[in-house]
Amino acid sequence: MENANTSPLLLSDDIAYEILRRLPIKSVQRFKLVSEPWNSLISDSKFAESHFHRLQRDAMSSQDKLLLIGQLYAKGGP
């Protein structure tokens, strides 16, 4: 019987996809070397598009927060 501590951890493709698309691009590029399936996933144009849109959305969220904080302090702050 195989020991539970020695069995490999397997992620479904969907879970790996969601995790990888949330990482910074520099990390994602390094993770292409982890395995052939990850390389294929990361190299896929749909993944690249999804990653790009997520980064754009996160950047917009950060900008919105900075604008809100700036407006708050301009009005006398907390």
mmCIF file with all atom_site columns, C-alpha atoms in Angstrom, residues 28-73:
data_model
loop_
_atom_site.group_PDB
_atom_site.id
_atom_site.type_symbol
_atom_site.label_atom_id
_atom_site.label_alt_id
_atom_site.label_comp_id
_atom_site.label_asym_id
_atom_site.label_entity_id
_atom_site.label_seq_id
_atom_site.pdbx_PDB_ins_code
_atom_site.Cartn_x
_atom_site.Cartn_y
_atom_site.Cartn_z
_atom_site.occupancy
_atom_site.B_iso_or_equiv
_atom_site.pdbx_formal_charge
_atom_site.auth_seq_id
_atom_site.auth_comp_id
_atom_site.auth_asym_id
_atom_site.auth_atom_id
_atom_site.pdbx_PDB_model_num
ATOM 1  C CA . VAL A 1 28 ? 4.119   32.123 -14.923 1.00 0.00 ? 28 VAL A CA 1
ATOM 2  C CA . GLN A 1 29 ? 7.023   32.111 -17.362 1.00 0.00 ? 29 GLN A CA 1
ATOM 3  C CA . ARG A 1 30 ? 9.185   30.192 -14.882 1.00 0.00 ? 30 ARG A CA 1
ATOM 4  C CA . PHE A 1 31 ? 6.422   27.661 -14.281 1.00 0.00 ? 31 PHE A CA 1
ATOM 5  C CA . LYS A 1 32 ? 6.490   26.701 -17.966 1.00 0.00 ? 32 LYS A CA 1
ATOM 6  C CA . LEU A 1 33 ? 9.507   24.596 -16.990 1.00 0.00 ? 33 LEU A CA 1
ATOM 7  C CA . VAL A 1 34 ? 7.624   22.598 -14.338 1.00 0.00 ? 34 VAL A CA 1
ATOM 8  C CA . SER A 1 35 ? 6.052   20.138 -16.735 1.00 0.00 ? 35 SER A CA 1
ATOM 9  C CA . GLU A 1 36 ? 5.001   19.648 -20.325 1.00 0.00 ? 36 GLU A CA 1
ATOM 10 C CA . PRO A 1 37 ? 1.278   20.001 -19.468 1.00 0.00 ? 37 PRO A CA 1
ATOM 11 C CA . TRP A 1 38 ? 1.915   23.312 -17.678 1.00 0.00 ? 38 TRP A CA 1
ATOM 12 C CA . ASN A 1 39 ? 4.050   24.510 -20.587 1.00 0.00 ? 39 ASN A CA 1
ATOM 13 C CA . SER A 1 40 ? 1.222   23.681 -22.992 1.00 0.00 ? 40 SER A CA 1
ATOM 14 C CA . LEU A 1 41 ? -1.345  25.383 -20.772 1.00 0.00 ? 41 LEU A CA 1
ATOM 15 C CA . ILE A 1 42 ? 0.707   28.555 -20.300 1.00 0.00 ? 42 ILE A CA 1
ATOM 16 C CA . SER A 1 43 ? 1.660   28.695 -23.994 1.00 0.00 ? 43 SER A CA 1
ATOM 17 C CA . ASP A 1 44 ? -1.977  28.502 -25.076 1.00 0.00 ? 44 ASP A CA 1
ATOM 18 C CA . SER A 1 45 ? -3.278  31.770 -26.539 1.00 0.00 ? 45 SER A CA 1
ATOM 19 C CA . LYS A 1 46 ? -6.517  31.508 -24.538 1.00 0.00 ? 46 LYS A CA 1
ATOM 20 C CA . PHE A 1 47 ? -4.501  31.356 -21.312 1.00 0.00 ? 47 PHE A CA 1
ATOM 21 C CA . ALA A 1 48 ? -2.422  34.371 -22.368 1.00 0.00 ? 48 ALA A CA 1
ATOM 22 C CA . GLU A 1 49 ? -5.569  36.352 -23.159 1.00 0.00 ? 49 GLU A CA 1
ATOM 23 C CA . SER A 1 50 ? -7.212  35.373 -19.875 1.00 0.00 ? 50 SER A CA 1
ATOM 24 C CA . HIS A 1 51 ? -4.060  36.253 -17.914 1.00 0.00 ? 51 HIS A CA 1
ATOM 25 C CA . PHE A 1 52 ? -3.790  39.618 -19.669 1.00 0.00 ? 52 PHE A CA 1
ATOM 26 C CA . HIS A 1 53 ? -7.431  40.524 -18.972 1.00 0.00 ? 53 HIS A CA 1
ATOM 27 C CA . ARG A 1 54 ? -7.066  39.559 -15.326 1.00 0.00 ? 54 ARG A CA 1
ATOM 28 C CA . LEU A 1 55 ? -3.948  41.734 -14.979 1.00 0.00 ? 55 LEU A CA 1
ATOM 29 C CA . GLN A 1 56 ? -5.794  44.626 -16.625 1.00 0.00 ? 56 GLN A CA 1
ATOM 30 C CA . ARG A 1 57 ? -8.772  44.217 -14.303 1.00 0.00 ? 57 ARG A CA 1
ATOM 31 C CA . ASP A 1 58 ? -6.537  44.032 -11.228 1.00 0.00 ? 58 ASP A CA 1
ATOM 32 C CA . ALA A 1 59 ? -4.621  47.129 -12.341 1.00 0.00 ? 59 ALA A CA 1
ATOM 33 C CA . MET A 1 60 ? -7.889  49.002 -12.789 1.00 0.00 ? 60 MET A CA 1
ATOM 34 C CA . SER A 1 61 ? -8.999  47.934 -9.329  1.00 0.00 ? 61 SER A CA 1
ATOM 35 C CA . SER A 1 62 ? -5.737  49.220 -7.853  1.00 0.00 ? 62 SER A CA 1
ATOM 36 C CA . GLN A 1 63 ? -6.072  52.516 -9.701  1.00 0.00 ? 63 GLN A CA 1
ATOM 37 C CA . ASP A 1 64 ? -9.658  52.902 -8.492  1.00 0.00 ? 64 ASP A CA 1
ATOM 38 C CA . LYS A 1 65 ? -8.529  52.327 -4.902  1.00 0.00 ? 65 LYS A CA 1
ATOM 39 C CA . LEU A 1 66 ? -5.761  54.908 -5.245  1.00 0.00 ? 66 LEU A CA 1
ATOM 40 C CA . LEU A 1 67 ? -8.209  57.439 -6.689  1.00 0.00 ? 67 LEU A CA 1
ATOM 41 C CA . LEU A 1 68 ? -10.647 56.812 -3.857  1.00 0.00 ? 68 LEU A CA 1
ATOM 42 C CA . ILE A 1 69 ? -7.915  57.226 -1.231  1.00 0.00 ? 69 ILE A CA 1
ATOM 43 C CA . GLY A 1 70 ? -6.675  60.382 -2.977  1.00 0.00 ? 70 GLY A CA 1
ATOM 44 C CA . GLN A 1 71 ? -10.182 61.861 -2.996  1.00 0.00 ? 71 GLN A CA 1
ATOM 45 C CA . LEU A 1 72 ? -10.682 60.956 0.646   1.00 0.00 ? 72 LEU A CA 1
ATOM 46 C CA . TYR A 1 73 ? -7.488  62.723 1.722   1.00 0.00 ? 73 TYR A CA 1
#
